[in-house]
Amino acid sequence: MLFPTVRMQRYRQSPQIRQLMAETHLEKADLIMPVFINENLKDKLAIKEIPDNYQHSSESLIPYLESLVEKGLSSILLFGIPQEKDSLGTQAYNPKGIIQKSISRIKKEFPKLVVIADCCLCEYTSHGQCGVLKEGRLDNDKTVELLQKVALSYAEAGVDIIAPSGMMDGMIAEIRKSLDQSEFTMTSLLSYAVKYASSFYGPFRIAAGSKDTFRGDRMHHQLAPSQKREALREALLDVEEGADYLMVKPSLPYLDIVRTIKEKTLLPLSIYHVSGEYAMLKKAAKDGIVEEFEAFQEIFLSMKRAGADFIINYYTEEMLKRLGN
Ligand code: PBG
């Protein structure tokens, strides 16, 4: 059947019909908010490079989260900035470290909030790399041993989901093993399975305090943007190793990867709209090039359409306000 019998515009005549037709939905529960906690701070500090986002002190964090939980915040992803850094990132697995203390405090205050903690050493090492260095290169296996310690300390603090982000080989299998040995069988793993060596992480590296110390690139462990089959292999390996959730990061340049992983695995899939992607859009909105909320909504819907189940993003606070009840 063709025109004039068929008229596609019949579906678009009113907001109500369009709503009835909507194939993809963006909901508050899809949003995961990154939260930075800085041990050096007494009060919250605006992150200039990630507009409308903050580094929090352990004190400022609770009232801030309270206001967001009221607006429907359901999940957060924690990053810590320690007072002291060293070559082994020891503060990352200090049971009294900034993240460990914050996890217990948050779970006590907001038992229903899903607390995810990033598990990597780059915020904690004096050289800003994601693990232990040997002759200028990352020592994968030694790094994984330390990540196991980090993960256990998070589990002990009561975290819901641990998110290893360093792209180390075997990290998921080894962390799962040590969690299970310590009877943390219900602590979940969200693997940053497919993390590209991207130019869109700049603002984050400033916010997480790894900019000044970090030298060189991360091409030895993160994926090159040219790689698709390799990305799929990373994801499939993490499925085998026991990941509960997968992630693709950054987001917009890699929606093809999201689609492929969605088709080839059965795991829930998250996508990370990273700091550089966010900052570019905020700048465009500030300069009047796009309408901010509409642009974010359009981009987030594209991620859901591609197959993402949850979206880690720096626009969560505003989106929660805009999405209403
Ligand atoms: C590593 C990590 C990075 C991001 C999240 N976790 C950055 C990196 O590889 O330097 C970047 C996120 C963003 O840009 O928003 N712990």
Coordinates of C-alpha atoms and ligand atoms in Angstrom, one line a residue:
M1 CA 0.0 0.0 0.0
L2 CA 1.2 3.4 -0.9
F3 CA 0.3 7.1 -0.9
P4 CA -2.4 8.4 -0.8
T5 CA -3.8 5.4 1.1
V6 CA -0.9 5.4 3.5
R7 CA 0.0 8.6 5.2
M8 CA 2.7 8.4 7.8
Q9 CA 1.8 11.8 9.2
R10 CA -1.4 10.3 10.7
Y11 CA 0.9 9.0 13.5
R12 CA 2.2 12.4 14.2
Q13 CA -0.9 14.5 14.5
S14 CA -1.0 15.1 18.3
P15 CA 1.4 14.8 21.2
Q16 CA -0.9 12.0 22.6
I17 CA -0.6 9.9 19.5
R18 CA 3.1 10.5 19.2
Q19 CA 3.4 9.4 22.8
L20 CA 1.4 6.3 22.1
M21 CA 3.8 5.6 19.2
A22 CA 7.0 6.2 21.1
E23 CA 9.3 3.3 20.6
T24 CA 12.1 4.4 22.9
H25 CA 11.8 6.0 26.3
L26 CA 14.2 7.9 28.5
E27 CA 13.5 7.4 32.2
K28 CA 15.0 8.6 35.4
A29 CA 16.0 5.1 36.3
D30 CA 18.2 5.0 33.2
L31 CA 20.5 7.7 34.5
I32 CA 23.7 7.1 36.5
M33 CA 25.4 10.1 38.0
P34 CA 29.2 10.3 38.3
V35 CA 30.1 11.7 41.7
F36 CA 33.6 12.9 42.7
I37 CA 34.7 12.9 46.3
N38 CA 37.9 14.7 47.2
E39 CA 39.6 14.0 50.5
N40 CA 41.3 17.4 50.4
L41 CA 38.1 19.4 50.5
K42 CA 36.1 20.8 53.3
D43 CA 33.2 22.0 51.1
K44 CA 32.0 21.3 47.5
L45 CA 34.0 22.8 44.7
A46 CA 32.6 23.5 41.2
I47 CA 34.5 21.7 38.4
K48 CA 35.1 24.4 35.8
E49 CA 35.8 21.9 33.0
I50 CA 32.6 19.9 33.7
P51 CA 30.0 22.7 34.1
D52 CA 27.4 22.2 36.9
N53 CA 29.3 19.3 38.4
Y54 CA 31.2 19.3 41.7
Q55 CA 34.0 17.7 43.6
H56 CA 32.5 17.0 47.0
S57 CA 33.9 16.7 50.5
S58 CA 32.6 13.8 52.6
E59 CA 30.5 16.5 54.4
S60 CA 29.0 18.3 51.4
L61 CA 28.1 15.0 49.7
I62 CA 25.2 13.9 51.9
P63 CA 23.0 17.0 51.7
Y64 CA 23.7 17.1 47.9
L65 CA 22.7 13.5 47.4
E66 CA 19.6 14.0 49.6
S67 CA 18.3 16.8 47.3
L68 CA 18.8 14.5 44.2
V69 CA 17.3 11.4 45.7
E70 CA 14.2 13.5 46.3
K71 CA 14.2 14.3 42.6
G72 CA 14.4 10.6 41.8
L73 CA 18.1 9.9 41.6
S74 CA 18.5 6.1 41.7
S75 CA 22.2 5.3 40.9
I76 CA 25.6 7.0 41.4
L77 CA 29.1 6.1 40.2
L78 CA 31.8 7.2 42.7
F79 CA 35.3 8.5 41.9
G80 CA 37.8 9.3 44.7
I81 CA 40.6 11.8 45.0
P82 CA 42.9 10.9 47.8
Q83 CA 45.0 13.2 49.9
E84 CA 48.1 11.2 49.2
K85 CA 49.3 9.5 46.0
D86 CA 52.1 7.1 45.6
S87 CA 53.5 4.8 43.0
L88 CA 51.3 1.8 44.1
G89 CA 48.1 3.8 44.6
T90 CA 47.9 2.5 48.1
Q91 CA 45.1 4.8 49.1
A92 CA 42.8 3.1 46.6
Y93 CA 42.7 0.0 48.9
N94 CA 42.9 1.7 52.3
P95 CA 39.8 0.4 54.2
K96 CA 39.5 3.9 55.7
G97 CA 40.1 5.6 52.3
I98 CA 37.9 8.3 50.9
I99 CA 35.7 6.0 48.8
Q100 CA 35.4 3.2 51.4
K101 CA 34.2 5.7 54.0
S102 CA 31.9 7.4 51.6
I103 CA 30.3 4.1 50.5
S104 CA 29.4 3.1 54.1
R105 CA 28.1 6.6 54.8
I106 CA 26.0 6.8 51.6
K107 CA 24.5 3.3 52.1
K108 CA 23.6 4.1 55.7
E109 CA 21.9 7.4 54.7
F110 CA 20.3 6.2 51.4
P111 CA 20.0 2.4 51.6
K112 CA 18.1 2.2 48.3
L113 CA 20.5 4.3 46.2
V114 CA 22.5 2.0 43.9
V115 CA 26.1 2.7 44.7
I116 CA 28.6 1.9 42.0
A117 CA 32.3 2.5 42.6
D118 CA 34.9 3.0 39.8
C119 CA 37.8 0.6 40.4
C120 CA 41.0 1.9 39.0
L121 CA 44.3 3.2 40.3
C122 CA 44.8 6.3 38.1
E123 CA 43.4 8.8 40.7
Y124 CA 45.7 7.2 43.3
T125 CA 49.0 6.8 41.7
S126 CA 51.7 9.6 41.7
H127 CA 52.3 9.0 38.0
G128 CA 48.6 9.1 37.1
Q129 CA 48.7 5.7 35.3
C130 CA 46.0 3.1 35.8
G131 CA 48.3 0.6 37.6
V132 CA 51.8 -0.4 38.6
L133 CA 54.6 0.5 36.3
K134 CA 57.5 -1.7 35.4
E135 CA 60.1 -0.3 33.0
G136 CA 57.7 2.5 32.1
R137 CA 54.9 0.1 31.1
L138 CA 51.9 -1.1 33.0
D139 CA 52.4 -4.4 34.8
N140 CA 49.1 -6.0 34.0
D141 CA 49.2 -8.9 36.5
K142 CA 50.5 -6.9 39.4
T143 CA 47.9 -4.2 38.7
V144 CA 45.1 -6.9 38.8
E145 CA 46.3 -8.0 42.2
L146 CA 46.0 -4.5 43.5
L147 CA 42.5 -4.1 41.8
Q148 CA 41.4 -7.2 43.7
K149 CA 42.4 -5.5 46.9
V150 CA 40.5 -2.3 45.9
A151 CA 37.4 -4.3 45.0
L152 CA 37.4 -6.2 48.3
S153 CA 37.7 -3.0 50.3
Y154 CA 34.7 -1.6 48.4
A155 CA 32.7 -4.8 49.0
E156 CA 33.5 -4.6 52.7
A157 CA 32.2 -1.1 52.8
G158 CA 28.9 -2.3 51.3
V159 CA 29.1 -1.2 47.7
D160 CA 26.4 -2.6 45.3
I161 CA 28.4 -2.7 42.1
I162 CA 32.1 -2.5 41.4
A163 CA 33.2 -1.0 38.1
P164 CA 36.7 -2.0 37.1
S165 CA 37.8 0.6 34.5
G166 CA 41.4 0.0 33.8
M167 CA 41.1 -2.4 30.8
M168 CA 43.5 -4.9 32.4
D169 CA 43.4 -8.4 31.0
G170 CA 41.8 -10.9 33.4
M171 CA 40.6 -8.2 35.8
I172 CA 37.0 -9.4 35.8
A173 CA 37.8 -13.1 36.4
E174 CA 40.3 -12.3 39.1
I175 CA 38.1 -9.8 40.9
R176 CA 35.1 -12.1 40.8
K177 CA 37.3 -14.9 42.2
S178 CA 38.5 -12.9 45.2
L179 CA 35.0 -11.5 45.9
D180 CA 33.6 -15.0 45.9
Q181 CA 36.4 -16.3 48.1
S182 CA 35.5 -13.7 50.7
E183 CA 31.8 -14.5 50.3
F184 CA 30.8 -11.3 48.6
T185 CA 28.9 -13.4 46.1
M186 CA 26.1 -10.8 45.7
T187 CA 28.4 -7.9 44.9
S188 CA 28.1 -7.2 41.2
L189 CA 30.7 -6.3 38.5
L190 CA 30.1 -3.7 35.9
S191 CA 33.0 -4.0 33.4
Y192 CA 34.3 -1.1 31.5
A193 CA 34.7 -3.8 28.9
V194 CA 35.1 -1.5 25.9
K195 CA 37.0 1.6 26.7
Y196 CA 38.6 3.5 23.9
A197 CA 41.7 5.6 24.2
S198 CA 39.7 8.7 23.6
S199 CA 40.4 12.4 23.3
F200 CA 37.1 13.1 25.1
Y201 CA 38.4 12.3 28.7
G202 CA 40.2 15.7 29.2
P203 CA 37.9 17.4 31.6
F204 CA 37.6 14.2 33.7
R205 CA 41.3 13.9 34.1
I206 CA 41.4 17.5 35.5
A207 CA 38.4 16.7 37.7
A208 CA 39.9 13.4 39.0
G209 CA 43.2 15.0 39.6
S210 CA 45.1 12.7 37.2
K211 CA 45.9 15.4 34.7
D212 CA 49.0 16.9 36.2
T213 CA 50.7 13.6 37.0
F214 CA 49.7 11.7 33.9
R215 CA 52.3 11.4 31.2
G216 CA 52.1 9.5 27.9
D217 CA 49.0 7.8 26.5
R218 CA 46.9 4.8 27.4
M219 CA 47.1 3.1 24.1
H220 CA 48.8 0.0 25.6
H221 CA 45.6 -0.9 27.4
Q222 CA 42.7 1.1 26.0
L223 CA 41.3 0.3 22.5
A224 CA 42.1 2.3 19.4
P225 CA 39.1 4.0 17.8
S226 CA 39.7 1.9 14.6
Q227 CA 38.8 -1.4 16.4
K228 CA 35.4 -3.0 16.3
R229 CA 36.0 -6.8 16.3
E230 CA 38.6 -6.3 19.0
A231 CA 35.9 -4.4 21.0
L232 CA 33.5 -7.3 20.6
R233 CA 36.1 -9.8 21.8
E234 CA 36.7 -7.7 24.9
A235 CA 33.0 -7.7 25.7
L236 CA 32.7 -11.5 25.1
L237 CA 35.7 -12.2 27.2
D238 CA 34.2 -10.2 30.1
V239 CA 30.9 -12.2 29.7
E240 CA 33.0 -15.4 30.1
E241 CA 34.9 -14.0 33.0
G242 CA 31.7 -13.3 34.9
A243 CA 30.8 -9.7 34.4
D244 CA 27.2 -8.8 35.4
Y245 CA 27.0 -5.6 33.3
L246 CA 29.1 -4.3 30.4
M247 CA 30.0 -0.7 29.4
V248 CA 31.0 1.1 26.2
K249 CA 32.8 4.3 26.6
P250 CA 32.8 7.1 25.2
S251 CA 29.3 7.2 23.8
L252 CA 28.4 9.0 20.6
P253 CA 31.4 8.0 18.5
Y254 CA 30.8 4.3 19.4
L255 CA 27.1 3.7 19.0
D256 CA 27.9 1.0 16.4
I257 CA 29.8 -0.9 19.1
V258 CA 26.8 -0.6 21.4
R259 CA 24.5 -2.1 18.8
T260 CA 26.9 -4.9 18.1
I261 CA 27.4 -5.8 21.7
K262 CA 23.7 -5.6 22.4
E263 CA 23.1 -8.1 19.6
K264 CA 25.9 -10.5 20.5
T265 CA 25.6 -10.6 24.3
L266 CA 22.7 -10.9 26.8
L267 CA 24.2 -8.7 29.5
P268 CA 22.7 -5.3 30.5
L269 CA 24.7 -2.6 28.8
S270 CA 25.7 0.8 29.9
I271 CA 27.1 3.7 28.0
Y272 CA 29.2 6.5 29.3
H273 CA 28.6 10.0 27.9
V274 CA 32.0 11.2 29.0
S275 CA 33.3 14.5 30.2
G276 CA 34.5 15.8 26.9
E277 CA 31.2 15.0 25.1
Y278 CA 29.3 16.7 27.9
A279 CA 31.5 19.8 28.0
M280 CA 31.3 20.3 24.2
L281 CA 27.5 20.2 24.3
K282 CA 27.3 22.5 27.3
K283 CA 29.5 25.0 25.5
A284 CA 27.4 24.8 22.3
A285 CA 24.3 25.4 24.5
K286 CA 25.9 28.3 26.2
D287 CA 26.8 29.8 22.9
G288 CA 23.2 29.5 21.7
I289 CA 24.0 26.9 19.0
V290 CA 21.6 24.2 20.4
E291 CA 18.8 24.2 23.0
E292 CA 20.4 22.3 25.9
F293 CA 17.7 20.1 27.2
E294 CA 16.4 19.1 23.8
A295 CA 20.0 18.3 22.6
F296 CA 20.7 16.1 25.6
Q297 CA 17.4 14.3 25.3
E298 CA 18.0 13.6 21.6
I299 CA 21.4 12.2 22.3
F300 CA 20.3 10.1 25.2
L301 CA 17.5 8.7 23.1
S302 CA 20.0 7.8 20.4
M303 CA 21.9 5.8 23.0
K304 CA 18.8 3.9 24.1
R305 CA 17.8 3.3 20.5
A306 CA 21.3 1.9 19.8
G307 CA 20.8 -0.6 22.7
A308 CA 22.1 1.0 25.9
D309 CA 20.1 0.2 29.0
F310 CA 21.7 2.8 31.3
I311 CA 23.5 6.1 30.7
I312 CA 26.3 7.3 32.9
N313 CA 26.2 11.1 32.4
Y314 CA 27.0 14.5 33.9
Y315 CA 23.6 15.9 33.0
T316 CA 21.7 13.7 35.4
E317 CA 20.8 16.5 37.9
E318 CA 19.2 18.6 35.2
M319 CA 17.6 15.7 33.5
L320 CA 15.9 14.6 36.7
K321 CA 14.5 18.1 37.1
R322 CA 13.3 18.2 33.5
L323 CA 11.8 14.7 33.4
G324 CA 9.5 15.6 36.4
N325 CA 7.5 12.9 38.1
Ligands
PBG1 C1 39.6 5.9 34.6 C2 38.5 6.6 34.1 C3 38.5 7.7 33.1 C4 37.2 8.1 33.0 C5 36.4 7.4 33.8 N1 37.2 6.4 34.5 C6 39.5 8.3 32.4 C7 40.8 7.9 31.8 O1 40.9 6.8 31.2 O2 41.6 8.8 31.9 C8 36.8 9.2 32.1 C9 35.4 9.6 32.2 C10 35.0 10.9 31.5 O3 35.8 11.5 30.7 O4 34.0 11.4 31.9 N2 39.5 5.7 36.0

